[in-house]
XYZ file of C-alpha atoms in Angstrom:
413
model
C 0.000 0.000 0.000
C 2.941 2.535 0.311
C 4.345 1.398 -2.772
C 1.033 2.365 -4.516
C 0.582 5.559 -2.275
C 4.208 7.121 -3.417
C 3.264 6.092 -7.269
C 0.106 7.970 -7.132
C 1.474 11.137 -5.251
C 4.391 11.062 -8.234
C 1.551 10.953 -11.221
C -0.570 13.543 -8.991
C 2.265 15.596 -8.553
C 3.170 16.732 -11.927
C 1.764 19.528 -13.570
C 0.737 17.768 -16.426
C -1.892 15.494 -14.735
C -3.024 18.536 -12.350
C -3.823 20.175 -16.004
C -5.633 17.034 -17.730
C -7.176 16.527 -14.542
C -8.725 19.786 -13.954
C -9.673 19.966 -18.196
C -11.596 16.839 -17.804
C -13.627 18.539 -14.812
C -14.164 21.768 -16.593
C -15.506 19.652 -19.775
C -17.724 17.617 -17.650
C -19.533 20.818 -16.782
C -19.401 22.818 -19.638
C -20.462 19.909 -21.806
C -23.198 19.616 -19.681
C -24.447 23.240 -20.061
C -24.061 23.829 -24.043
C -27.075 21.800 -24.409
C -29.420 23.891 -23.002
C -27.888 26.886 -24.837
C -29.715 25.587 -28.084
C -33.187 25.236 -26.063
C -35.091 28.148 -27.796
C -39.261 28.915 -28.345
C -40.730 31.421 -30.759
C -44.365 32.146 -29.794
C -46.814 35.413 -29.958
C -48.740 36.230 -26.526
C -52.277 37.104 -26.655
C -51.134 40.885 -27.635
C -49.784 39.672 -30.661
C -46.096 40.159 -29.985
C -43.255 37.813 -30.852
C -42.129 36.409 -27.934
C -38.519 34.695 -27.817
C -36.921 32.649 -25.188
C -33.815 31.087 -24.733
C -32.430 28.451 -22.673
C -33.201 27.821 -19.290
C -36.215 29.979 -19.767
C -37.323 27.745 -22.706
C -37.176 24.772 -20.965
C -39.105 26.197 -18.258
C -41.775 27.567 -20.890
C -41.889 24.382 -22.910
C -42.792 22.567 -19.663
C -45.251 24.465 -18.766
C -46.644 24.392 -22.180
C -46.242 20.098 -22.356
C -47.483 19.630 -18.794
C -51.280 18.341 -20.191
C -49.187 15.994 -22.037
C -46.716 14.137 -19.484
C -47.108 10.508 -18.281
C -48.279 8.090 -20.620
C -48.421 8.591 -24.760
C -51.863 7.253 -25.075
C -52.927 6.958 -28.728
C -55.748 9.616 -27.235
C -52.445 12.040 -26.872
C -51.386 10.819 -30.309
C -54.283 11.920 -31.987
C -54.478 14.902 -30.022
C -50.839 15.914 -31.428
C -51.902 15.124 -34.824
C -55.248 16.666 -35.117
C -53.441 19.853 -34.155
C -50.430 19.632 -36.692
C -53.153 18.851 -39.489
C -55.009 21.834 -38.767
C -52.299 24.426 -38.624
C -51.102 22.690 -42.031
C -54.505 22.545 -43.599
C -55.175 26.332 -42.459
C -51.593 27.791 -44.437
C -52.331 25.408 -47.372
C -49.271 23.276 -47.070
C -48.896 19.548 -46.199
C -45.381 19.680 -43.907
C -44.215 22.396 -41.544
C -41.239 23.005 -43.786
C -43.026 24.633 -45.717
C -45.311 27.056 -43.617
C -44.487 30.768 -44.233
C -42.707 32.769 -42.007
C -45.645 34.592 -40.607
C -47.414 31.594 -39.244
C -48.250 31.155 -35.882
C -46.993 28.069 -34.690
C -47.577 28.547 -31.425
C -50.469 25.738 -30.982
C -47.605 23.448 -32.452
C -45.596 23.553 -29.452
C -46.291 21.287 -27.019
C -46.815 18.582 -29.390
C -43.317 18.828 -31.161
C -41.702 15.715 -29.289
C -44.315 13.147 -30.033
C -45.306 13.895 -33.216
C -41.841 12.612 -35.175
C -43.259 9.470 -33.575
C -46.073 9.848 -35.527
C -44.303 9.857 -38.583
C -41.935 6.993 -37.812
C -45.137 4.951 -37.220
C -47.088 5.452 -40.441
C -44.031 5.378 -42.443
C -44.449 2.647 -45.276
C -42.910 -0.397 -46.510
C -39.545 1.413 -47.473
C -39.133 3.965 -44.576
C -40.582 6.919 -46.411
C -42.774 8.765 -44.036
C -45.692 10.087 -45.319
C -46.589 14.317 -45.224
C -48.329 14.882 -41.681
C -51.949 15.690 -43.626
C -51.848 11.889 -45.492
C -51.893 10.639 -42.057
C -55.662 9.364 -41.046
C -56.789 10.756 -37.581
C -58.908 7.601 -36.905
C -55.441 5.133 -37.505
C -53.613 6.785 -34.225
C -56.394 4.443 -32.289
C -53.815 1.513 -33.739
C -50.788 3.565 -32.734
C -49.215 0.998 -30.255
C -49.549 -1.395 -33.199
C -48.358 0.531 -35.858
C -45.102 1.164 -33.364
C -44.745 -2.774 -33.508
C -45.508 -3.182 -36.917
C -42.749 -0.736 -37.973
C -40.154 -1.721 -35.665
C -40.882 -5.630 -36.934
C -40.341 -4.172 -40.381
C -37.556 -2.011 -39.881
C -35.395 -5.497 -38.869
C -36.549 -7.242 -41.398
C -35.409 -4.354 -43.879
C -32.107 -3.524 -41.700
C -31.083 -8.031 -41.106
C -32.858 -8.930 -44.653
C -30.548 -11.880 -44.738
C -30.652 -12.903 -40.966
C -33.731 -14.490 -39.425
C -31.865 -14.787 -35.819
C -31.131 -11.145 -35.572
C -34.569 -10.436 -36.597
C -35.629 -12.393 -33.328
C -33.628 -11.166 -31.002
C -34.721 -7.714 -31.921
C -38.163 -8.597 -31.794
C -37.602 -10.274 -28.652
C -36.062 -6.917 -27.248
C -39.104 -4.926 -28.638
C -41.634 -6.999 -26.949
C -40.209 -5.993 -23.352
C -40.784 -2.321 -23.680
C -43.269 -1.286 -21.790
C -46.175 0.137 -23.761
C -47.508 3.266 -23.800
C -44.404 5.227 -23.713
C -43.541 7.537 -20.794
C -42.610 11.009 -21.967
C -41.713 14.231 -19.631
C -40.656 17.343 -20.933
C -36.528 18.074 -20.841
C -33.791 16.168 -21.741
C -33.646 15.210 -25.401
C -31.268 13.504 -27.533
C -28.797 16.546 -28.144
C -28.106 16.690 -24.360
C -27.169 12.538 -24.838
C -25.027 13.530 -27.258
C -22.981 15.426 -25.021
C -22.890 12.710 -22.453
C -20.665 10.467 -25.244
C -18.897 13.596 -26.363
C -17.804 13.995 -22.752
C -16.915 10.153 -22.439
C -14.659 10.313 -25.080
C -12.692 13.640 -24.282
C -12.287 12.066 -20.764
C -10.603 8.396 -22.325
C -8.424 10.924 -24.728
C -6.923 13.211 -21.516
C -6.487 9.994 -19.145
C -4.681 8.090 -21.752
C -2.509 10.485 -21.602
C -2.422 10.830 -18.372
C -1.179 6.931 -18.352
C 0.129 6.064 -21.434
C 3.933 7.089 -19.627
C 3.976 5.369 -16.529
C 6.500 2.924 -17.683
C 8.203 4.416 -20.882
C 8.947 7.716 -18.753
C 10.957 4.990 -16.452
C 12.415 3.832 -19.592
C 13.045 6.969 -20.820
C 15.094 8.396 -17.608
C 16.633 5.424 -16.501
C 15.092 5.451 -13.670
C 13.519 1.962 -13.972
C 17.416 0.518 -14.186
C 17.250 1.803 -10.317
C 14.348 0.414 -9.680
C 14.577 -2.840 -11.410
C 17.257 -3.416 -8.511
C 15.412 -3.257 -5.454
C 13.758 -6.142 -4.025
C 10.106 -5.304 -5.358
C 11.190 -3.464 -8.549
C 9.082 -5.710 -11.232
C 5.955 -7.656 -10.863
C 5.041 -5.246 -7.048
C 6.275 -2.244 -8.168
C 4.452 -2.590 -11.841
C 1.043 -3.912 -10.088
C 2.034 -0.469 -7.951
C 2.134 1.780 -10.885
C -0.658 0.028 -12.913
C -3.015 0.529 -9.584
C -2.201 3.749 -9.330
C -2.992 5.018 -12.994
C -5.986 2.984 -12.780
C -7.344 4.515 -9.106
C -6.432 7.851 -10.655
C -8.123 7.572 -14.019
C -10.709 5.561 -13.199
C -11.848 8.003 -10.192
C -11.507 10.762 -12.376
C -14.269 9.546 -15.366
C -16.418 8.636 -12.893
C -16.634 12.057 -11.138
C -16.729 13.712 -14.273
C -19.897 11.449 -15.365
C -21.578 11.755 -12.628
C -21.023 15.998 -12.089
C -22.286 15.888 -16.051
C -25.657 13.784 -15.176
C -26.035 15.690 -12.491
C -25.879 18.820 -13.792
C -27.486 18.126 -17.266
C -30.351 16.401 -15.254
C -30.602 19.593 -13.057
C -30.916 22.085 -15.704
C -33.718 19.860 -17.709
C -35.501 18.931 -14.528
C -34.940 15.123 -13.104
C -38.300 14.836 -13.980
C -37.659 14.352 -17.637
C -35.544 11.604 -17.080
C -38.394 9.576 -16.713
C -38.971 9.816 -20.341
C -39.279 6.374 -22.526
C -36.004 6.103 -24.773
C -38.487 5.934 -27.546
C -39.484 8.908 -27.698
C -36.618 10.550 -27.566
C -34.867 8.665 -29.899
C -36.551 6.582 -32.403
C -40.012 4.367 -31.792
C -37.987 1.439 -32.380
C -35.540 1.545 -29.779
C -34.985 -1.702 -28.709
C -33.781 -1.125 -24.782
C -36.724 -0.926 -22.117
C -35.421 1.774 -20.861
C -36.189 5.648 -19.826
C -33.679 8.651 -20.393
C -32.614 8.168 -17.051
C -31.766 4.276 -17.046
C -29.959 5.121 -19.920
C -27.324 7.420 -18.808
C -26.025 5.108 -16.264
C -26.327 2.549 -18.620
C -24.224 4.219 -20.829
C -21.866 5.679 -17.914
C -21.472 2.328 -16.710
C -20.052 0.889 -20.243
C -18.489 3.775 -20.858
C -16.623 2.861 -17.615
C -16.062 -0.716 -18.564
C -14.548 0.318 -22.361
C -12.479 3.106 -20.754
C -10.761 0.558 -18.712
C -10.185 -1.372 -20.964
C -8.515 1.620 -23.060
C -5.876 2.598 -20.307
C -5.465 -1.247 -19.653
C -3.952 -1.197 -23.107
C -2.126 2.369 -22.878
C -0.571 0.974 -20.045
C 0.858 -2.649 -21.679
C 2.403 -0.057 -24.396
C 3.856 1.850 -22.299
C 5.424 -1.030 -21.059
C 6.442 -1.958 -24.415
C 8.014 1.748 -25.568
C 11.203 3.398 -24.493
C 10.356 6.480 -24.765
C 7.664 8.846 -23.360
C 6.542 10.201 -27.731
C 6.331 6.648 -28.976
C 3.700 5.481 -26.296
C 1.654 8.480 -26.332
C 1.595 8.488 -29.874
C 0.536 4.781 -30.331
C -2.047 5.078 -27.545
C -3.468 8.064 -29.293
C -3.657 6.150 -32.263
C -5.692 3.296 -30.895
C -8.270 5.592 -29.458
C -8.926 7.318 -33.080
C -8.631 3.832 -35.179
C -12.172 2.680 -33.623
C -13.677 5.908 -34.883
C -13.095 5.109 -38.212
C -13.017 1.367 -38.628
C -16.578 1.566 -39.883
C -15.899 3.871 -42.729
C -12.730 2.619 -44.126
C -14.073 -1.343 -43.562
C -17.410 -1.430 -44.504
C -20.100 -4.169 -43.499
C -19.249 -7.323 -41.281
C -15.517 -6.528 -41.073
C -15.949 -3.407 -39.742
C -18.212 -3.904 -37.190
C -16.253 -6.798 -35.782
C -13.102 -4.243 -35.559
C -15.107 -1.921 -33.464
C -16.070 -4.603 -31.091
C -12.748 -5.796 -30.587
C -9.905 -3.076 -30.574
C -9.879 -1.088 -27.316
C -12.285 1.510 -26.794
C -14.572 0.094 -29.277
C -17.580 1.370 -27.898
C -16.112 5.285 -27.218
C -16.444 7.661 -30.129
C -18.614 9.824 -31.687
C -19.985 7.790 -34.515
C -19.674 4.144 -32.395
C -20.483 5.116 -29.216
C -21.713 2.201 -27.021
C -25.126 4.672 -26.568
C -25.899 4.430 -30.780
C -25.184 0.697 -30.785
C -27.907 0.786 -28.111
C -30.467 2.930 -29.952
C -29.392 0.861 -33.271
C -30.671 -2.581 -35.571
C -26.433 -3.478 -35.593
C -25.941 -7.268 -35.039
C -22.628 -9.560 -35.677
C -23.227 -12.469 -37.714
C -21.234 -16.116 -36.835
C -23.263 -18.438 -39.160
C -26.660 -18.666 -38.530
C -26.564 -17.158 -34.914
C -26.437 -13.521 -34.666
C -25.368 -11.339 -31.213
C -26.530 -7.887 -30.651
C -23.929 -5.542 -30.486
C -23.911 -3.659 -27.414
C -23.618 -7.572 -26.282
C -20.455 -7.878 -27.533
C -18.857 -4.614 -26.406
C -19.395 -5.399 -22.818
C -18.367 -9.043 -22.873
C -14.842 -8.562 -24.832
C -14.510 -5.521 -22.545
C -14.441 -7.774 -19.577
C -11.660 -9.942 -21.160
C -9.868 -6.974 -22.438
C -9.273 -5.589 -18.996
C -7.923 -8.442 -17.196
C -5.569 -9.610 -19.944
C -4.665 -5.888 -21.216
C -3.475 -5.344 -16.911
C -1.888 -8.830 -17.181
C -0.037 -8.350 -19.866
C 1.383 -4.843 -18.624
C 2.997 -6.607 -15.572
C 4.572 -9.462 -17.618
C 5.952 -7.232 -20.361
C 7.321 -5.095 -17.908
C 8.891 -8.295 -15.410
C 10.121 -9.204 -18.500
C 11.280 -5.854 -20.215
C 14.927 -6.095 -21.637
C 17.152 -2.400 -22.332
């Protein structure tokens, strides 16, 4: 325990950690703020004035405004929602809101904007085209709870044409959501966003943070001293491995947890009670609310980030100088980011499951695997994705750490 005391006053003590440290705080609440900077209402009061509001004060209006509608989507709600978009659009002339004139008042519009992209998810047809709001027939929203399982049964049969097991196991998924939707006024999907924005600055500053804890050694000489004491390999690197991981690890969660409770604060915990169907898409397949889903997502966040600084650690193990490790650890946090794009299909999916940090990016975050139709195929059987992240993430870390103490018991100058 002193051994692992001294190693984390020596990382805590330089001014480079005090710096990353104090950057990943300062993100944690700033990233949790921006969102509701883009909250803004347009509406004219009964003198006829435009009235604008902006941010905290449009939440707090739009609440207000959506309280009639909070608790359960009922297909009464539905129809509600609907009735009212069809009149504004039949009154102007025009069949979608795009294309109202400036001058119209929207303001009835309002409270009904979060449910009725639902709406249109719901009715869409046989190829995902969803029909102009005014096609849509009032009496049909009775079947809405239907439609929603019609479409989402659809939408895997268009998205795993070719895989009948996939197809189940989203199905299966669907069927445990609990129906009708819960929806609260707040947090949408831009403030989520932020919450894997923030997870993946924090992986990026820790890394660095730990990708020198044994090539800085290397670098100095000072692990030739070291090497000669009587606990100078496999104590002193559990020492140094504990320590980076106590320090990083304490740091991501503090930082996740000041950002939910911050962003949650701002919204109104209220909203967090909200179905993840409505904020994202209908066919979600997670039973889960907005709230659920933020641990969800900090907790394997937490389990990929490990696994991240598990590996900076066994290369820094394996690099003599302070540049090289950084460098290559940097590299292995941007390479999952892009292994979709450059390998298409099958082949990329199965890199972003298995290099490090798989799940922590901004286009294959663990969070739009979970709101996703992405499965990986071995023969007939198929697994769904956020699956897989989690369970090579718990072999990662164990044999990443185990592999950091051998290569550096065995390290050779």
């Amino acid at each position: 325990m002193r051994f692992l005391g001294l190693e984390m006053k020596r990382i805590l003590t330089t001014k480079r950690t005090w710096i990353l440290l104090a950057a990943a705080l300062v993100f944690s609440g700033m990233l949790a703020y921006i969102p509701v900077t883009f909250e803004e209402v347009s509406y004219t009061d009964e003198q006829g004035q435009e009235i604008s509001l902006k941010g905290r004060e449009a939440v707090t209006y739009l609440r207000g405004q959506r309280s009639k509608l909070e608790g359960e989507v009922t297909p009464e709600k539905v129809k509600e929602a609907l009735f009212t978009y069809q009149e504004c659009l039949t009154k102007y002339g025009v069949e979608d809101t795009y294309e109202l004139p400036e001058e119209a008042d929207t303001t009835m519009l309002i409270p009904y904007w979060e449910l009725i992209h639902g709406v249109r998810e719901a009715f869409a047809d046989e190829n995902g085209m969803a029909p102009a709001l005014t096609e849509i027939p009032i009496e049909e929203t009775n079947r809405y709870y239907e439609k929603v399982q019609e479409r989402t049964k659809a939408l895997l049969a268009m998205e795993q044409p070719e895989h009948r097991s996939a197809q189940k196991i989203g199905e299966n998924l669907y069927q445990d959501v609990e129906k009708p939707f819960q929806y609260y006024s707040g947090i949408g999907s831009n403030a989520m966003d932020y919450q894997v924005l923030l997870i993946y600055l924090i992986t990026i500053l820790c890394v660095v943070i730990a990708s020198p804890i044994f090539s800085s050694d290397y670098q100095t000489g000072a692990d030739d001293i070291l090497r000669c004491t009587k606990h100078g390999r496999g104590k002193m690197a559990a020492c140094k491995i504990g320590s980076a991981v106590l320090i990083c690890g304490s740091t991501f969660l503090i930082c996740s947890m000041v950002w939910i409770a911050v962003t949650n604060t701002l919204f109104g915990w209220e909203s967090t009670k909200t179905s993840l169907q409505v904020i994202f898409s209908i066919s979600s397949l997670p039973n889960l609310d907005i709230g659920q889903t933020q641990w969800l997502n900090l907790a394997a966040g937490f389990l990929i980030f490990l696994a991240m600084i598990s590996f900076a650690l066994y290369l820094s193990t394996k690099m003599k100088s302070m540049v090289s490790s950084l460098a290559a650890a940097l590299v292995f946090c941007f390479l999952p980011v892009f292994a979709t794009s450059v390998f298409p299909g099958q082949l990329g999916l199965w890199l972003q499951c298995l290099l490090p940090g798989g799940g922590i990016g901004m286009g294959n975050s663990f969070l739009y695997m979970l709101i996703d139709f992405k499965f990986l195929h071995l023969g007939s059987q198929s697994v769904w994705i956020p699956y897989v992240l989690v369970a090579v993430t718990l072999v990662q870390i164990p044999v990443f750490l185990g592999a950091a103490v051998h290569s550096h018991c065995k390290m050779r100058k």
